Short mmCIF file of C-alpha atoms and ligand atoms in Angstrom, two decimals:
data_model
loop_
_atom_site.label_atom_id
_atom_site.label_comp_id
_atom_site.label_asym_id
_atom_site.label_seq_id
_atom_site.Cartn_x
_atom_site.Cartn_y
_atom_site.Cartn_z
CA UNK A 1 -15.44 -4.87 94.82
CA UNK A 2 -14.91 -8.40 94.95
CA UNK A 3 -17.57 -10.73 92.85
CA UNK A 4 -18.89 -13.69 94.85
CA UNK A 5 -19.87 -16.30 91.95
CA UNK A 6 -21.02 -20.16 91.57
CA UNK A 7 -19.52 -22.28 88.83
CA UNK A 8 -22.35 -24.80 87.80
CA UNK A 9 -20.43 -26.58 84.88
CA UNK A 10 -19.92 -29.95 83.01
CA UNK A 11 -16.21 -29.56 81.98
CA UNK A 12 -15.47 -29.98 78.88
CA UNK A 13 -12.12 -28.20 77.83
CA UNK A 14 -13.64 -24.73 77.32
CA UNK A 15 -15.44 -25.20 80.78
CA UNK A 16 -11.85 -25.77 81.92
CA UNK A 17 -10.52 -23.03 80.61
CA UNK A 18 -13.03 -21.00 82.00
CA UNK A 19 -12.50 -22.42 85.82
CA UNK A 20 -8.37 -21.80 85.52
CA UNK A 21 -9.62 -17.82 84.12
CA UNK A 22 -12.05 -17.41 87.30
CA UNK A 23 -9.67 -19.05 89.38
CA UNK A 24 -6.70 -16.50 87.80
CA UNK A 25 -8.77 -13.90 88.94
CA UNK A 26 -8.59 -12.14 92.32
CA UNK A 27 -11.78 -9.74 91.40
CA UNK A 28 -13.98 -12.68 91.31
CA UNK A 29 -14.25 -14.55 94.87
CA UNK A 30 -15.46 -18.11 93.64
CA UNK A 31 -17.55 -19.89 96.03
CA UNK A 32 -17.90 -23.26 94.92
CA UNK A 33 -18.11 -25.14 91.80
CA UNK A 34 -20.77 -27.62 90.90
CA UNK A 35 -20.76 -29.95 88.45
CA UNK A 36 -23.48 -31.21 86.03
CA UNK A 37 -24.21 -33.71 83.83
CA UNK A 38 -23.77 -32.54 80.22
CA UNK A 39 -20.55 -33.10 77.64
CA UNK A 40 -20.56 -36.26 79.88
CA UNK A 41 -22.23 -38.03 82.60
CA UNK A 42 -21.53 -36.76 86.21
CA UNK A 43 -19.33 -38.89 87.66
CA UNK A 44 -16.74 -37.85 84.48
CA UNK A 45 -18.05 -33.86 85.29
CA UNK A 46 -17.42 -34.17 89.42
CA UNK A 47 -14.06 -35.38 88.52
CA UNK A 48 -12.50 -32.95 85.43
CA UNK A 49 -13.83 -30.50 87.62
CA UNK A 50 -11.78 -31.39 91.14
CA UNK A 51 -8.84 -32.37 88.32
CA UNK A 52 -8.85 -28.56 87.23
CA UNK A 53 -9.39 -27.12 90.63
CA UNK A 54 -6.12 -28.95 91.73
CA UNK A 55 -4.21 -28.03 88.48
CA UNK A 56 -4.81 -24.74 89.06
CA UNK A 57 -3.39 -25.11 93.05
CA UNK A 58 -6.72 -23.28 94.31
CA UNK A 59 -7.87 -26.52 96.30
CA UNK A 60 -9.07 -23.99 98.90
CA UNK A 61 -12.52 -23.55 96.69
CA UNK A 62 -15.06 -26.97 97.11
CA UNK A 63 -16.38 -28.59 94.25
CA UNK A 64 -19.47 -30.01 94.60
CA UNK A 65 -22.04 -33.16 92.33
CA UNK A 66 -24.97 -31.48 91.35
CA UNK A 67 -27.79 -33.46 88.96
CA UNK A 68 -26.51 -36.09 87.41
CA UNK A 69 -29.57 -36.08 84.52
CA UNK A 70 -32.06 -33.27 83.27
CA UNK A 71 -35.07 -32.66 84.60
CA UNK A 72 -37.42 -34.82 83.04
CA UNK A 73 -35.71 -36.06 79.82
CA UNK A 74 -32.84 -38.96 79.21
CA UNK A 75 -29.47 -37.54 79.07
CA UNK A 76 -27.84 -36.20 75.94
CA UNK A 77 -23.70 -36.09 75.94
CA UNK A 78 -20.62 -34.83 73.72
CA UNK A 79 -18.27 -37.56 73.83
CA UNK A 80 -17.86 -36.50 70.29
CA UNK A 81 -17.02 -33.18 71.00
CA UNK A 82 -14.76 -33.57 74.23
CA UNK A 83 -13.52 -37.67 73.54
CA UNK A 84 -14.25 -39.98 76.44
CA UNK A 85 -13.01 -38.62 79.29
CA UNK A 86 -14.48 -35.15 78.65
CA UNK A 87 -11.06 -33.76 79.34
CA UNK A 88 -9.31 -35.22 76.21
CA UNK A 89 -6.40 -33.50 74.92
CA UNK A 90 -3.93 -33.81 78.15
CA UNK A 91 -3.99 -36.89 81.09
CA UNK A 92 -4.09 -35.29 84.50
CA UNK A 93 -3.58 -36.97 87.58
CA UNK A 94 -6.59 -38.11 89.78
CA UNK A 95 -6.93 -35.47 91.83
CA UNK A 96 -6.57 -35.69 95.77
CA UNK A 97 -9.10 -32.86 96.01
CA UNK A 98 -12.54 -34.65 97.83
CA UNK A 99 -15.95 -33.94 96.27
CA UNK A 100 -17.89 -32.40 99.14
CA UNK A 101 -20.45 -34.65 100.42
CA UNK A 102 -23.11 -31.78 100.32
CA UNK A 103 -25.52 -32.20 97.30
CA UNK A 104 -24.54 -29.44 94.99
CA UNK A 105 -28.33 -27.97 94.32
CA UNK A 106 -28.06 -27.96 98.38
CA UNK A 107 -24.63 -26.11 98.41
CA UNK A 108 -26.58 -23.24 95.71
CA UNK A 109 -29.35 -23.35 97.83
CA UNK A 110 -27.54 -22.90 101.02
CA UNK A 111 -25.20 -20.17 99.80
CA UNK A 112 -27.92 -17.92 98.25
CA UNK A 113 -29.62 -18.23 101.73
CA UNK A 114 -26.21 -17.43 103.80
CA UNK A 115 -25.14 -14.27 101.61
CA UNK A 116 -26.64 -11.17 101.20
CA UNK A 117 -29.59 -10.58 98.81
CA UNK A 118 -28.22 -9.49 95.34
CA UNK A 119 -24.56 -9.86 95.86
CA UNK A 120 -23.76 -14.32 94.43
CA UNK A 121 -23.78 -14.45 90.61
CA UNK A 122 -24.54 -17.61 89.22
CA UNK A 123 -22.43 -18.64 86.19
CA UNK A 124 -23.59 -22.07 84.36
CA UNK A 125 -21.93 -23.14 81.81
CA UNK A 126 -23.17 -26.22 81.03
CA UNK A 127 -27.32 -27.48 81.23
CA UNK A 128 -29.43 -25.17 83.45
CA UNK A 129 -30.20 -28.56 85.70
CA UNK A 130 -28.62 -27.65 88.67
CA UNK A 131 -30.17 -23.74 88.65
CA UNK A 132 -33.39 -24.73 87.85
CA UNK A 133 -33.76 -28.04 90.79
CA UNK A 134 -32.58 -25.06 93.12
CA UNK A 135 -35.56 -23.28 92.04
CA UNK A 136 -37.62 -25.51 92.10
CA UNK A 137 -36.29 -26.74 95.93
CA UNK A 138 -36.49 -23.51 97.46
CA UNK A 139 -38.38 -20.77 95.20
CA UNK A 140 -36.93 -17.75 97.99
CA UNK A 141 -33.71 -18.31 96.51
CA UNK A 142 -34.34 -16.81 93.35
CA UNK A 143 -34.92 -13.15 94.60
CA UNK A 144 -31.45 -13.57 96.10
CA UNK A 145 -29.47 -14.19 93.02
CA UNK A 146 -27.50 -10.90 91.97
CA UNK A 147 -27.59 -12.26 88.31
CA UNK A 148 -27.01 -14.98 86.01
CA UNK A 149 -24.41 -14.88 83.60
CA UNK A 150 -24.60 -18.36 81.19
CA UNK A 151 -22.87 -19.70 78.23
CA UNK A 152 -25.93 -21.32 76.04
CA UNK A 153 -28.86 -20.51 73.12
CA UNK A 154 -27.83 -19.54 69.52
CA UNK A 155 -29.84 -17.32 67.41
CA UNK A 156 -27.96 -15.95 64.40
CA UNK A 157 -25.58 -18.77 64.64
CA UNK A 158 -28.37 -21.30 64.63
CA UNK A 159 -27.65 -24.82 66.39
CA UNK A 160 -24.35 -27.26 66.84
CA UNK A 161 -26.22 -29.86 68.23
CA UNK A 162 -29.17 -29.90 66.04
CA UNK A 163 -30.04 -27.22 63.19
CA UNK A 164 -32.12 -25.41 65.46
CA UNK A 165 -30.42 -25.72 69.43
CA UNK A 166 -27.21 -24.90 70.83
CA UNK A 167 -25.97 -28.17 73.28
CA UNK A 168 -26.62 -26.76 76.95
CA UNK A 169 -30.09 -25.48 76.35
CA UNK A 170 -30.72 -28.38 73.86
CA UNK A 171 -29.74 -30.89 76.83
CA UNK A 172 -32.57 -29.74 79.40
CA UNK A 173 -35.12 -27.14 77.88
CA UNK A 174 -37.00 -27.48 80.84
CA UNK A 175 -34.83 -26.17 82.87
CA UNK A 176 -33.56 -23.59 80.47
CA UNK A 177 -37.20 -22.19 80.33
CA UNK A 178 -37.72 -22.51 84.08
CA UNK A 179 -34.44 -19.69 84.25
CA UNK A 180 -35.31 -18.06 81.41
CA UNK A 181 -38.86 -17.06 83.13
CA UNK A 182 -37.30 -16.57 86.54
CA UNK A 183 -37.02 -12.79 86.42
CA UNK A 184 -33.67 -13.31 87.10
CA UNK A 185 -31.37 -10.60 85.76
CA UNK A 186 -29.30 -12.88 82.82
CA UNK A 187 -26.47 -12.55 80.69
CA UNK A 188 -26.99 -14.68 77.98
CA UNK A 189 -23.32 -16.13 76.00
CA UNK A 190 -24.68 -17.77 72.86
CA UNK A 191 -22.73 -19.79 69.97
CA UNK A 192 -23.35 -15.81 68.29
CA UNK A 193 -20.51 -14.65 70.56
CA UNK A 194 -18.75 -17.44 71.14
CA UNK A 195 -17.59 -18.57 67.77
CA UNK A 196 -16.12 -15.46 67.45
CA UNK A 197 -14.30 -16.53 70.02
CA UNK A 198 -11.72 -18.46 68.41
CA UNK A 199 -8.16 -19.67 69.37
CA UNK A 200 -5.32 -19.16 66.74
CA UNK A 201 -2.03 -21.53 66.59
CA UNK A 202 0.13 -18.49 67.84
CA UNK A 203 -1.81 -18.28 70.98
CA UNK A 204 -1.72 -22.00 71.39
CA UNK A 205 1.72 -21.86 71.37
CA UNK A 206 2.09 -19.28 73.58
CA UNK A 207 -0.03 -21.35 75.91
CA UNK A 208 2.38 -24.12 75.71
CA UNK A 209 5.00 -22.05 76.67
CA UNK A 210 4.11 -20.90 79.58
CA UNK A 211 5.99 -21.89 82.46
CA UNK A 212 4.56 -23.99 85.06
CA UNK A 213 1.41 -26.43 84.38
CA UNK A 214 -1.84 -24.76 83.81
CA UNK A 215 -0.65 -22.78 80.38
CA UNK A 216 0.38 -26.45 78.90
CA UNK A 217 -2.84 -27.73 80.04
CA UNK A 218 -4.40 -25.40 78.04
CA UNK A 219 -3.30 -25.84 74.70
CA UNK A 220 -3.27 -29.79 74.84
CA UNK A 221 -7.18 -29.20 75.88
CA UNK A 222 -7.81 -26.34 72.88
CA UNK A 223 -5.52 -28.64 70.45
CA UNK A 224 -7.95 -31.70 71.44
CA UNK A 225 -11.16 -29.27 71.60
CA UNK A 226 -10.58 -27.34 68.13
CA UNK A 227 -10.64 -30.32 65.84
CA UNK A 228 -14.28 -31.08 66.29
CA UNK A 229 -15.00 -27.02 64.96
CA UNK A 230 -12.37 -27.58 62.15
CA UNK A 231 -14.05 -30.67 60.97
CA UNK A 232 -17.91 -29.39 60.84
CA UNK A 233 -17.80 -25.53 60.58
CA UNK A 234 -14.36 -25.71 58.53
CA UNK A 235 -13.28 -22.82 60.97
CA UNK A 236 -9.59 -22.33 62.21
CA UNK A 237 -9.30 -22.23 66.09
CA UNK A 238 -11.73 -23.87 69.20
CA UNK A 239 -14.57 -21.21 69.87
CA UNK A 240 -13.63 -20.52 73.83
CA UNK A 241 -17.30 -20.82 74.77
CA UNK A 242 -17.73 -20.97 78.21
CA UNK A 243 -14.65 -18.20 79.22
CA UNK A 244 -16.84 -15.56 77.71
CA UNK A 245 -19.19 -15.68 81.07
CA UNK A 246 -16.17 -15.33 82.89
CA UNK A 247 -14.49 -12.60 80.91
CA UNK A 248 -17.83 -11.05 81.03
CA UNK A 249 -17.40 -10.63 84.58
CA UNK A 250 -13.92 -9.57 84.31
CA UNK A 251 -14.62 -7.07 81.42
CA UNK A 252 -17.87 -6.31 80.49
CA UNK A 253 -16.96 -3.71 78.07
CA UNK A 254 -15.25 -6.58 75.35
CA UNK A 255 -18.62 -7.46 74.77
CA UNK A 256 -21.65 -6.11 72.79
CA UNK A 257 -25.30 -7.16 72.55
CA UNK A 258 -28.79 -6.39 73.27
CA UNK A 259 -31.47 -6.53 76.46
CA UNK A 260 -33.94 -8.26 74.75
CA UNK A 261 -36.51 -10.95 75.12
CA UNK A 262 -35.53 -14.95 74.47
CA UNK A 263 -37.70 -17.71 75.14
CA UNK A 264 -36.83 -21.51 75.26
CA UNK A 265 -38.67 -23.81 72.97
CA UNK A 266 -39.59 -26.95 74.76
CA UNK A 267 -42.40 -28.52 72.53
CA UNK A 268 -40.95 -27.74 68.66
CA UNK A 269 -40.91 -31.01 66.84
CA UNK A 270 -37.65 -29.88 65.03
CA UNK A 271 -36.96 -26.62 66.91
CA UNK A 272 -36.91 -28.39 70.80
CA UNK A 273 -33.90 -26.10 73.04
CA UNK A 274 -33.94 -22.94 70.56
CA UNK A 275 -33.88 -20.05 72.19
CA UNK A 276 -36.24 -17.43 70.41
CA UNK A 277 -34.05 -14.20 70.81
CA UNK A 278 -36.43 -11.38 69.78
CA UNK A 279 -33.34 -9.92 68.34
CA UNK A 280 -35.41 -7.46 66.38
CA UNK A 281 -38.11 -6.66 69.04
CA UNK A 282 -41.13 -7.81 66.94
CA UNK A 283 -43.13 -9.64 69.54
CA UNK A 284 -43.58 -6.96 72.17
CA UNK A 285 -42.75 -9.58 75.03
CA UNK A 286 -40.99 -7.91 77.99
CA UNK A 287 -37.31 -8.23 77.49
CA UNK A 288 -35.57 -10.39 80.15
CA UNK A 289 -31.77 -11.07 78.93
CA UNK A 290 -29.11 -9.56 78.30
CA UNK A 291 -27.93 -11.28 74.73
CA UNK A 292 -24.49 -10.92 73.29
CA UNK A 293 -22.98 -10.99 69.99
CA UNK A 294 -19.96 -9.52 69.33
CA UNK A 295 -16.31 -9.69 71.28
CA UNK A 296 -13.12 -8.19 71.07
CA UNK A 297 -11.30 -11.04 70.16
CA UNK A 298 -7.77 -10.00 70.38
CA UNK A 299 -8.22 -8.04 73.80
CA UNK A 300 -10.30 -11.56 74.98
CA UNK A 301 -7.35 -13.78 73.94
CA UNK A 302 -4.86 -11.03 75.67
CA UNK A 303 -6.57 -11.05 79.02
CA UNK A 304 -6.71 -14.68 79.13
CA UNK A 305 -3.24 -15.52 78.72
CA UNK A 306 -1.83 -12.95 80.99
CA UNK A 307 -4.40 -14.59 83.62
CA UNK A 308 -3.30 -18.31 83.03
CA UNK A 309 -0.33 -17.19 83.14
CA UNK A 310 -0.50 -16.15 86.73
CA UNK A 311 -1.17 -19.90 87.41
CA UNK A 312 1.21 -22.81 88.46
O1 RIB B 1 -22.50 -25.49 73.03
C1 RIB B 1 -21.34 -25.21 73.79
C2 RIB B 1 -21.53 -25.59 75.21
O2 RIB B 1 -21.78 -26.99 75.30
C3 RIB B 1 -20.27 -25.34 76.07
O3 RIB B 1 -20.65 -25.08 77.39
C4 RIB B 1 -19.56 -26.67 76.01
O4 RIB B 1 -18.75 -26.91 77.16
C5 RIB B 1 -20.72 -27.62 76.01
O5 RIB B 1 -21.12 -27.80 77.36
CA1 CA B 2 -19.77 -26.42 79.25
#
C-alpha cells in the first residue's frame, strides 16, 4: 500500500537528504512539498527545496511557500548550522522547477480535504508553522490527517539550540503546542534518536561514489553539515535528523521508543520550546506521541544508500 505524504520542510542538508530518501522511494507517494521558514528565511527554503526536487529528476511532485515566519514570534535561523545559503556544502544550479503559485498552508489544506479521511501523513521537518496555520485555517482538516510523523523536541538529549529546546520546536512553540494538543496521531523524531544517527567517513565516501548526481550531492551536504556537530558535541559524523521521519515510514521496525505524553513549553523563562516527554509516566496526562529513541544505525545508513543510489 502506497503512503500518500506532505513534506513541510526548511532544507537544510539533512532536510535534503530526507526529500532525495522519500523521493527514492516508490512505497511513499509524495504529494507535495512545502517549505518553511526555519534554518533560513523562506525565500532560501522555497528554493533548496525546488533545487533538490530537480536534483533528484522527480520534477513531477510541486513544491509549494508555506509561512515565511512563526506564528506570533520574530524568526529564529541556523545560518550557523547550514552556512548562508542553507544548502552549503555543494552549489546547485537554480532550478527551472516553478514554485506553485498556491499558498502552501492552502495546498495542505486543500489536499487533506480532496483525499480520503485517514489516508495523507504529514511529515514536518522543520517548525510546525505551516501544520499549525492549517489548523488554525480550517479546524475539519485535522480529523483527516492519517498521522504526523516530525523530526523535533529533545528530552534525554536536552537542547542544541538552547540548553533546554531542540531548533524546530524552539523556533515556533506555539505552533508546536497547537500539534502537540491536536489529537493527532504523532511520531515524534527527537535529537534522542537522531544523534544516534550519525554519518561515518566510509559512508561518505561511498556517497561520493555513487554514480550519477544525487549520491555526490550528498556527501558535499553531510561533509558541510557534520562540522557544526564535530565542533560543539565533539562527535564524529552529521546526526541525519530529518531522514529518520522518512525511514520511519519506510521501516518502522529500525526504530524504538515509547507512546507517551509530551507537552511543549511556551512560557519557561529558560525552558521556552522543550518538549516535556513524560518519558517515565509520572504525570498521569493522557499519552499522545509516539517518542523515539533508539535506531539501528547500520541498517538506517544501509537503506539509505541503496535508495540514493537509485537516483540520477
Ligand atoms: O534540530 C534539528 C532540526 O533543525 C532539523 O530539522 C534541522 O534541519 C533543523 O531544521
Ligand atoms: Ca529541517
Amino acid at each position: 500500500m502506497v503512503q500518500k505524504i506532505i513534506i513541510d520542510t526548511d532544507p537544510g542538508q539533512d532536510d535534503a537528504v530526507a526529500i532525495l530518501l522519500a523521493l527514492a522511494s516508490p512505497e511513499l507517494q509524495v504529494l507535495g512539498l512545502v517549505a518553511v521558514a526555519g534554518n533560513v528565511p523562506l525565500a532560501l527554503t522555497e528554493l533548496n527545496t525546488r533545487k533538490v526536487v530537480e536534483l533528484s529528476g522527480r520534477t513531477d511532485v510541486p513544491v509549494f511557500a508555506g509561512c515565511d515566519r512563526p506564528l506570533s514570534r520574530d524568526l529564529v535561523t541556523a545560518e550557523h548550522v547550514h552556512g548562508k545559503t542553507g544548502l552549503d556544502g555543494i552549489d546547485l544550479p537554480e532550478p527551472t522547477l516553478p514554485l506553485q503559485a498556491q499558498h502552501g498552508v492552502d495546498f495542505i489544506v486543500e489536499t487533506l480535504r480532496a483525499h480520503d479521511a485517514g489516508t495523507v501523513t504529514l511529515v514536518p521537518i522543520g517548525p510546525l508553522t505551516n501544520i499549525a496555520e492549517a489548523f488554525r485555517r480550517a479546524p475539519d482538516i485535522i480529523g483527516r490527517v492519517q498521522q504526523i510523523v516530525l523530526m523535533g523536541g529533545a528530552y534525554f538529549e536536552v537542547g542544541n539550540i538552547t540548553p533546554a529546546a531542540e531548533f524546530n520546536i524552539y523556533v515556533d512553540p506555539e505552533a508546536a503546542a497547537e500539534v502537540f494538543a491536536s489529537g493527532v496521531p504523532l511520531v515524534v523524531m527527537p535529537l534522542d534518536v537522531t544523534h544516534k544517527a550519525l554519518t561515518d567517513r566510509a559512508w561518505i565516501e561511498a556517497m561520493r561514489a555513487l554514480p550519477g548526481r544525487c549520491g555526490p550531492a550528498v556527501a558535499g551536504w553531510t561533509d558541510f553539515f557534520e562540522r557544526f556537530d564535530t565542533a560543539k558535541y565533539g562527535s564524529v559524523g552529521a546526526p541525519l535528523h530529518d531522514p529518520c521521519t522518512i525511514a520511519w515510514l519506510l521501516h518502522p521496525d529500525l526504530f524504538e521508543g515509547r507512546h507517551i505524553n509530551v507537552e511543549i513549553e511556551v512560557d519557561g523563562r529558560w525552558t521556552t520550546g522543550m518538549t516535556v516527554a513524560d518519558w517515565w509516566r509520572v504525570s498521569g496526562r493522557a499519552p499522545n506521541a509516539l517518542f523515539l529513541k533508539d535506531v539501528d544505525r547500520d541498517a538506517l545508513f544501509d537503506m539509505i544508500h541503496d535508495r540514493i543510489a537509485r537516483l540520477p
